[in-house]
mmCIF file with all atom_site columns, C-alpha atoms in Angstrom:
data_model
loop_
_atom_site.group_PDB
_atom_site.id
_atom_site.type_symbol
_atom_site.label_atom_id
_atom_site.label_alt_id
_atom_site.label_comp_id
_atom_site.label_asym_id
_atom_site.label_entity_id
_atom_site.label_seq_id
_atom_site.pdbx_PDB_ins_code
_atom_site.Cartn_x
_atom_site.Cartn_y
_atom_site.Cartn_z
_atom_site.occupancy
_atom_site.B_iso_or_equiv
_atom_site.pdbx_formal_charge
_atom_site.auth_seq_id
_atom_site.auth_comp_id
_atom_site.auth_asym_id
_atom_site.auth_atom_id
_atom_site.pdbx_PDB_model_num
ATOM 1   C CA . UNK A 1 1   ? 0.000   0.000   0.000   1.00 0.00 ? 1   UNK A CA 1
ATOM 2   C CA . UNK A 1 2   ? 2.930   2.318   0.636   1.00 0.00 ? 2   UNK A CA 1
ATOM 3   C CA . UNK A 1 3   ? 4.045   1.897   -2.988  1.00 0.00 ? 3   UNK A CA 1
ATOM 4   C CA . UNK A 1 4   ? 0.533   2.685   -4.241  1.00 0.00 ? 4   UNK A CA 1
ATOM 5   C CA . UNK A 1 5   ? 0.455   5.913   -2.218  1.00 0.00 ? 5   UNK A CA 1
ATOM 6   C CA . UNK A 1 6   ? 3.630   7.150   -3.941  1.00 0.00 ? 6   UNK A CA 1
ATOM 7   C CA . UNK A 1 7   ? 2.006   7.018   -7.385  1.00 0.00 ? 7   UNK A CA 1
ATOM 8   C CA . UNK A 1 8   ? 0.294   10.089  -8.804  1.00 0.00 ? 8   UNK A CA 1
ATOM 9   C CA . UNK A 1 9   ? -3.287  9.805   -10.121 1.00 0.00 ? 9   UNK A CA 1
ATOM 10  C CA . UNK A 1 10  ? -2.273  8.972   -13.699 1.00 0.00 ? 10  UNK A CA 1
ATOM 11  C CA . UNK A 1 11  ? 0.279   6.389   -12.602 1.00 0.00 ? 11  UNK A CA 1
ATOM 12  C CA . UNK A 1 12  ? -2.346  4.834   -10.330 1.00 0.00 ? 12  UNK A CA 1
ATOM 13  C CA . UNK A 1 13  ? -4.698  4.503   -13.280 1.00 0.00 ? 13  UNK A CA 1
ATOM 14  C CA . UNK A 1 14  ? -2.004  2.785   -15.347 1.00 0.00 ? 14  UNK A CA 1
ATOM 15  C CA . UNK A 1 15  ? -1.145  0.532   -12.385 1.00 0.00 ? 15  UNK A CA 1
ATOM 16  C CA . UNK A 1 16  ? -4.811  -0.403  -11.928 1.00 0.00 ? 16  UNK A CA 1
ATOM 17  C CA . UNK A 1 17  ? -4.972  -1.228  -15.638 1.00 0.00 ? 17  UNK A CA 1
ATOM 18  C CA . UNK A 1 18  ? -1.894  -3.423  -15.218 1.00 0.00 ? 18  UNK A CA 1
ATOM 19  C CA . UNK A 1 19  ? -3.511  -5.277  -12.337 1.00 0.00 ? 19  UNK A CA 1
ATOM 20  C CA . UNK A 1 20  ? -6.703  -5.762  -14.385 1.00 0.00 ? 20  UNK A CA 1
ATOM 21  C CA . UNK A 1 21  ? -4.609  -7.203  -17.238 1.00 0.00 ? 21  UNK A CA 1
ATOM 22  C CA . UNK A 1 22  ? -2.961  -9.640  -14.805 1.00 0.00 ? 22  UNK A CA 1
ATOM 23  C CA . UNK A 1 23  ? -6.369  -10.671 -13.415 1.00 0.00 ? 23  UNK A CA 1
ATOM 24  C CA . UNK A 1 24  ? -7.707  -11.097 -16.962 1.00 0.00 ? 24  UNK A CA 1
ATOM 25  C CA . UNK A 1 25  ? -4.764  -13.341 -17.799 1.00 0.00 ? 25  UNK A CA 1
ATOM 26  C CA . UNK A 1 26  ? -5.430  -15.486 -14.728 1.00 0.00 ? 26  UNK A CA 1
ATOM 27  C CA . UNK A 1 27  ? -9.151  -15.723 -15.557 1.00 0.00 ? 27  UNK A CA 1
ATOM 28  C CA . UNK A 1 28  ? -8.351  -16.764 -19.132 1.00 0.00 ? 28  UNK A CA 1
ATOM 29  C CA . UNK A 1 29  ? -6.071  -19.499 -17.798 1.00 0.00 ? 29  UNK A CA 1
ATOM 30  C CA . UNK A 1 30  ? -9.033  -20.911 -15.885 1.00 0.00 ? 30  UNK A CA 1
ATOM 31  C CA . UNK A 1 31  ? -10.980 -21.286 -19.138 1.00 0.00 ? 31  UNK A CA 1
ATOM 32  C CA . UNK A 1 32  ? -10.932 -24.435 -21.248 1.00 0.00 ? 32  UNK A CA 1
ATOM 33  C CA . UNK A 1 33  ? -8.612  -23.125 -23.957 1.00 0.00 ? 33  UNK A CA 1
ATOM 34  C CA . UNK A 1 34  ? -6.800  -20.539 -21.885 1.00 0.00 ? 34  UNK A CA 1
ATOM 35  C CA . UNK A 1 35  ? -3.302  -21.988 -21.714 1.00 0.00 ? 35  UNK A CA 1
ATOM 36  C CA . UNK A 1 36  ? -0.919  -19.196 -22.626 1.00 0.00 ? 36  UNK A CA 1
ATOM 37  C CA . UNK A 1 37  ? -3.772  -16.731 -23.087 1.00 0.00 ? 37  UNK A CA 1
ATOM 38  C CA . UNK A 1 38  ? -2.075  -13.500 -24.190 1.00 0.00 ? 38  UNK A CA 1
ATOM 39  C CA . UNK A 1 39  ? 1.201   -13.878 -22.333 1.00 0.00 ? 39  UNK A CA 1
ATOM 40  C CA . UNK A 1 40  ? 2.603   -10.761 -24.029 1.00 0.00 ? 40  UNK A CA 1
ATOM 41  C CA . UNK A 1 41  ? -0.096  -8.628  -22.383 1.00 0.00 ? 41  UNK A CA 1
ATOM 42  C CA . UNK A 1 42  ? 0.837   -10.149 -19.030 1.00 0.00 ? 42  UNK A CA 1
ATOM 43  C CA . UNK A 1 43  ? 4.507   -9.308  -19.577 1.00 0.00 ? 43  UNK A CA 1
ATOM 44  C CA . UNK A 1 44  ? 3.620   -5.731  -20.565 1.00 0.00 ? 44  UNK A CA 1
ATOM 45  C CA . UNK A 1 45  ? 1.536   -5.266  -17.416 1.00 0.00 ? 45  UNK A CA 1
ATOM 46  C CA . UNK A 1 46  ? 4.324   -6.640  -15.237 1.00 0.00 ? 46  UNK A CA 1
ATOM 47  C CA . UNK A 1 47  ? 6.816   -4.347  -17.003 1.00 0.00 ? 47  UNK A CA 1
ATOM 48  C CA . UNK A 1 48  ? 4.701   -1.261  -16.254 1.00 0.00 ? 48  UNK A CA 1
ATOM 49  C CA . UNK A 1 49  ? 4.428   -2.198  -12.581 1.00 0.00 ? 49  UNK A CA 1
ATOM 50  C CA . UNK A 1 50  ? 8.176   -2.895  -12.440 1.00 0.00 ? 50  UNK A CA 1
ATOM 51  C CA . UNK A 1 51  ? 8.987   0.496   -13.984 1.00 0.00 ? 51  UNK A CA 1
ATOM 52  C CA . UNK A 1 52  ? 6.845   2.303   -11.429 1.00 0.00 ? 52  UNK A CA 1
ATOM 53  C CA . UNK A 1 53  ? 8.397   0.268   -8.623  1.00 0.00 ? 53  UNK A CA 1
ATOM 54  C CA . UNK A 1 54  ? 11.904  1.143   -9.825  1.00 0.00 ? 54  UNK A CA 1
ATOM 55  C CA . UNK A 1 55  ? 10.945  4.794   -10.247 1.00 0.00 ? 55  UNK A CA 1
ATOM 56  C CA . UNK A 1 56  ? 9.965   5.123   -6.596  1.00 0.00 ? 56  UNK A CA 1
ATOM 57  C CA . UNK A 1 57  ? 12.450  2.735   -4.987  1.00 0.00 ? 57  UNK A CA 1
ATOM 58  C CA . UNK A 1 58  ? 14.817  4.601   -2.652  1.00 0.00 ? 58  UNK A CA 1
ATOM 59  C CA . UNK A 1 59  ? 17.949  2.889   -3.968  1.00 0.00 ? 59  UNK A CA 1
ATOM 60  C CA . UNK A 1 60  ? 17.191  3.545   -7.643  1.00 0.00 ? 60  UNK A CA 1
ATOM 61  C CA . UNK A 1 61  ? 20.188  5.171   -9.337  1.00 0.00 ? 61  UNK A CA 1
ATOM 62  C CA . UNK A 1 62  ? 19.732  4.136   -12.959 1.00 0.00 ? 62  UNK A CA 1
ATOM 63  C CA . UNK A 1 63  ? 19.378  6.633   -15.745 1.00 0.00 ? 63  UNK A CA 1
ATOM 64  C CA . UNK A 1 64  ? 16.444  5.918   -18.005 1.00 0.00 ? 64  UNK A CA 1
ATOM 65  C CA . UNK A 1 65  ? 16.955  6.025   -21.801 1.00 0.00 ? 65  UNK A CA 1
ATOM 66  C CA . UNK A 1 66  ? 13.806  8.140   -22.162 1.00 0.00 ? 66  UNK A CA 1
ATOM 67  C CA . UNK A 1 67  ? 11.360  9.860   -19.817 1.00 0.00 ? 67  UNK A CA 1
ATOM 68  C CA . UNK A 1 68  ? 9.463   7.294   -17.752 1.00 0.00 ? 68  UNK A CA 1
ATOM 69  C CA . UNK A 1 69  ? 5.994   8.402   -18.994 1.00 0.00 ? 69  UNK A CA 1
ATOM 70  C CA . UNK A 1 70  ? 7.172   7.836   -22.572 1.00 0.00 ? 70  UNK A CA 1
ATOM 71  C CA . UNK A 1 71  ? 8.466   4.340   -21.770 1.00 0.00 ? 71  UNK A CA 1
ATOM 72  C CA . UNK A 1 72  ? 5.259   3.417   -19.952 1.00 0.00 ? 72  UNK A CA 1
ATOM 73  C CA . UNK A 1 73  ? 3.121   4.802   -22.790 1.00 0.00 ? 73  UNK A CA 1
ATOM 74  C CA . UNK A 1 74  ? 5.026   2.750   -25.378 1.00 0.00 ? 74  UNK A CA 1
ATOM 75  C CA . UNK A 1 75  ? 4.744   -0.461  -23.358 1.00 0.00 ? 75  UNK A CA 1
ATOM 76  C CA . UNK A 1 76  ? 1.059   0.184   -22.623 1.00 0.00 ? 76  UNK A CA 1
ATOM 77  C CA . UNK A 1 77  ? 0.232   0.908   -26.265 1.00 0.00 ? 77  UNK A CA 1
ATOM 78  C CA . UNK A 1 78  ? 1.964   -2.262  -27.462 1.00 0.00 ? 78  UNK A CA 1
ATOM 79  C CA . UNK A 1 79  ? 0.201   -4.250  -24.743 1.00 0.00 ? 79  UNK A CA 1
ATOM 80  C CA . UNK A 1 80  ? -3.201  -2.830  -25.712 1.00 0.00 ? 80  UNK A CA 1
ATOM 81  C CA . UNK A 1 81  ? -2.698  -3.530  -29.410 1.00 0.00 ? 81  UNK A CA 1
ATOM 82  C CA . UNK A 1 82  ? -1.637  -7.111  -28.728 1.00 0.00 ? 82  UNK A CA 1
ATOM 83  C CA . UNK A 1 83  ? -4.488  -7.648  -26.251 1.00 0.00 ? 83  UNK A CA 1
ATOM 84  C CA . UNK A 1 84  ? -7.017  -6.433  -28.818 1.00 0.00 ? 84  UNK A CA 1
ATOM 85  C CA . UNK A 1 85  ? -5.494  -8.619  -31.537 1.00 0.00 ? 85  UNK A CA 1
ATOM 86  C CA . UNK A 1 86  ? -5.525  -11.577 -29.150 1.00 0.00 ? 86  UNK A CA 1
ATOM 87  C CA . UNK A 1 87  ? -9.188  -11.034 -28.285 1.00 0.00 ? 87  UNK A CA 1
ATOM 88  C CA . UNK A 1 88  ? -10.491 -10.640 -31.849 1.00 0.00 ? 88  UNK A CA 1
ATOM 89  C CA . UNK A 1 89  ? -10.587 -14.379 -32.702 1.00 0.00 ? 89  UNK A CA 1
ATOM 90  C CA . UNK A 1 90  ? -12.292 -15.126 -29.392 1.00 0.00 ? 90  UNK A CA 1
ATOM 91  C CA . UNK A 1 91  ? -15.146 -12.703 -30.057 1.00 0.00 ? 91  UNK A CA 1
ATOM 92  C CA . UNK A 1 92  ? -16.409 -14.929 -32.878 1.00 0.00 ? 92  UNK A CA 1
ATOM 93  C CA . UNK A 1 93  ? -16.954 -17.711 -30.360 1.00 0.00 ? 93  UNK A CA 1
ATOM 94  C CA . UNK A 1 94  ? -18.333 -15.424 -27.679 1.00 0.00 ? 94  UNK A CA 1
ATOM 95  C CA . UNK A 1 95  ? -20.590 -17.906 -25.936 1.00 0.00 ? 95  UNK A CA 1
ATOM 96  C CA . UNK A 1 96  ? -18.573 -21.074 -26.407 1.00 0.00 ? 96  UNK A CA 1
ATOM 97  C CA . UNK A 1 97  ? -15.403 -20.510 -24.431 1.00 0.00 ? 97  UNK A CA 1
ATOM 98  C CA . UNK A 1 98  ? -16.691 -19.164 -21.118 1.00 0.00 ? 98  UNK A CA 1
ATOM 99  C CA . UNK A 1 99  ? -13.887 -18.027 -18.826 1.00 0.00 ? 99  UNK A CA 1
ATOM 100 C CA . UNK A 1 100 ? -11.352 -17.725 -21.638 1.00 0.00 ? 100 UNK A CA 1
ATOM 101 C CA . UNK A 1 101 ? -13.586 -15.231 -23.436 1.00 0.00 ? 101 UNK A CA 1
ATOM 102 C CA . UNK A 1 102 ? -14.205 -13.351 -20.210 1.00 0.00 ? 102 UNK A CA 1
ATOM 103 C CA . UNK A 1 103 ? -10.460 -13.283 -19.512 1.00 0.00 ? 103 UNK A CA 1
ATOM 104 C CA . UNK A 1 104 ? -9.702  -11.968 -22.999 1.00 0.00 ? 104 UNK A CA 1
ATOM 105 C CA . UNK A 1 105 ? -12.263 -9.194  -22.632 1.00 0.00 ? 105 UNK A CA 1
ATOM 106 C CA . UNK A 1 106 ? -10.999 -8.283  -19.145 1.00 0.00 ? 106 UNK A CA 1
ATOM 107 C CA . UNK A 1 107 ? -7.437  -8.194  -20.509 1.00 0.00 ? 107 UNK A CA 1
ATOM 108 C CA . UNK A 1 108 ? -8.466  -5.790  -23.269 1.00 0.00 ? 108 UNK A CA 1
ATOM 109 C CA . UNK A 1 109 ? -10.321 -3.539  -20.816 1.00 0.00 ? 109 UNK A CA 1
ATOM 110 C CA . UNK A 1 110 ? -7.316  -3.514  -18.474 1.00 0.00 ? 110 UNK A CA 1
ATOM 111 C CA . UNK A 1 111 ? -4.949  -2.717  -21.329 1.00 0.00 ? 111 UNK A CA 1
ATOM 112 C CA . UNK A 1 112 ? -7.147  0.186   -22.413 1.00 0.00 ? 112 UNK A CA 1
ATOM 113 C CA . UNK A 1 113 ? -7.201  1.529   -18.837 1.00 0.00 ? 113 UNK A CA 1
ATOM 114 C CA . UNK A 1 114 ? -3.419  1.152   -18.699 1.00 0.00 ? 114 UNK A CA 1
ATOM 115 C CA . UNK A 1 115 ? -2.962  3.090   -21.954 1.00 0.00 ? 115 UNK A CA 1
ATOM 116 C CA . UNK A 1 116 ? -5.346  5.825   -20.828 1.00 0.00 ? 116 UNK A CA 1
ATOM 117 C CA . UNK A 1 117 ? -3.454  6.340   -17.564 1.00 0.00 ? 117 UNK A CA 1
ATOM 118 C CA . UNK A 1 118 ? -0.102  6.276   -19.355 1.00 0.00 ? 118 UNK A CA 1
ATOM 119 C CA . UNK A 1 119 ? -1.376  8.777   -21.945 1.00 0.00 ? 119 UNK A CA 1
ATOM 120 C CA . UNK A 1 120 ? -2.578  11.162  -19.243 1.00 0.00 ? 120 UNK A CA 1
ATOM 121 C CA . UNK A 1 121 ? 0.760   10.854  -17.445 1.00 0.00 ? 121 UNK A CA 1
ATOM 122 C CA . UNK A 1 122 ? 2.567   11.519  -20.741 1.00 0.00 ? 122 UNK A CA 1
ATOM 123 C CA . UNK A 1 123 ? 0.429   14.612  -21.361 1.00 0.00 ? 123 UNK A CA 1
ATOM 124 C CA . UNK A 1 124 ? 1.194   15.904  -17.852 1.00 0.00 ? 124 UNK A CA 1
ATOM 125 C CA . UNK A 1 125 ? 4.937   15.565  -18.466 1.00 0.00 ? 125 UNK A CA 1
ATOM 126 C CA . UNK A 1 126 ? 6.704   18.926  -18.961 1.00 0.00 ? 126 UNK A CA 1
ATOM 127 C CA . UNK A 1 127 ? 7.426   19.430  -22.630 1.00 0.00 ? 127 UNK A CA 1
ATOM 128 C CA . UNK A 1 128 ? 10.747  20.640  -23.990 1.00 0.00 ? 128 UNK A CA 1
ATOM 129 C CA . UNK A 1 129 ? 10.747  24.263  -25.034 1.00 0.00 ? 129 UNK A CA 1
ATOM 130 C CA . UNK A 1 130 ? 10.748  24.800  -28.787 1.00 0.00 ? 130 UNK A CA 1
ATOM 131 C CA . UNK A 1 131 ? 13.799  26.403  -30.358 1.00 0.00 ? 131 UNK A CA 1
ATOM 132 C CA . UNK A 1 132 ? 13.657  30.197  -30.591 1.00 0.00 ? 132 UNK A CA 1
ATOM 133 C CA . UNK A 1 133 ? 12.201  31.484  -33.842 1.00 0.00 ? 133 UNK A CA 1
ATOM 134 C CA . UNK A 1 134 ? 13.463  35.062  -33.715 1.00 0.00 ? 134 UNK A CA 1
ATOM 135 C CA . UNK A 1 135 ? 16.788  36.342  -34.959 1.00 0.00 ? 135 UNK A CA 1
ATOM 136 C CA . UNK A 1 136 ? 18.721  35.792  -38.156 1.00 0.00 ? 136 UNK A CA 1
ATOM 137 C CA . UNK A 1 137 ? 18.635  32.426  -39.844 1.00 0.00 ? 137 UNK A CA 1
ATOM 138 C CA . UNK A 1 138 ? 21.850  30.889  -40.966 1.00 0.00 ? 138 UNK A CA 1
#
C-alpha cells in the first residue's frame, strides 16, 4: 500500500490497468482453452508495474533512456494492441469458451485503462521548449 500511495493519479490509473490485465490473464487461464492466453499482455503489465516500482524505490540510481511516462506509454500501447489482436478471434466464439472469453475481454479492458493512464501521465509531463524562432537564420 505504501508503494501505491507514492504514485500520482495517472500512474495509479495505469497501475490499476496493469492489475486488471494480470487478473484477466489469470481468468483466461481458468478457461478451457486458456493456456498461454495473451502472455505478451501479461509481460507488458508486469513491465509497467516494475517500472513504477523502480521509479519510486529509494535505492534507484539508474538513468532511463527516455522519460518514464514515454516508456510506460510505449509499453502500454503495445500491450493494448496485442491484447485487442488476441481477443479478436475469441469474439467470434463469444458464448462457447466461457472463462477464456471473459479473460480476454478483461485483458483488453485492463490494457485500455493502462494506456489511458499512461497517456494522461505523458500529457502531464513537462514538454521541452521549442527552439527560438526570432533572430537571423543561418
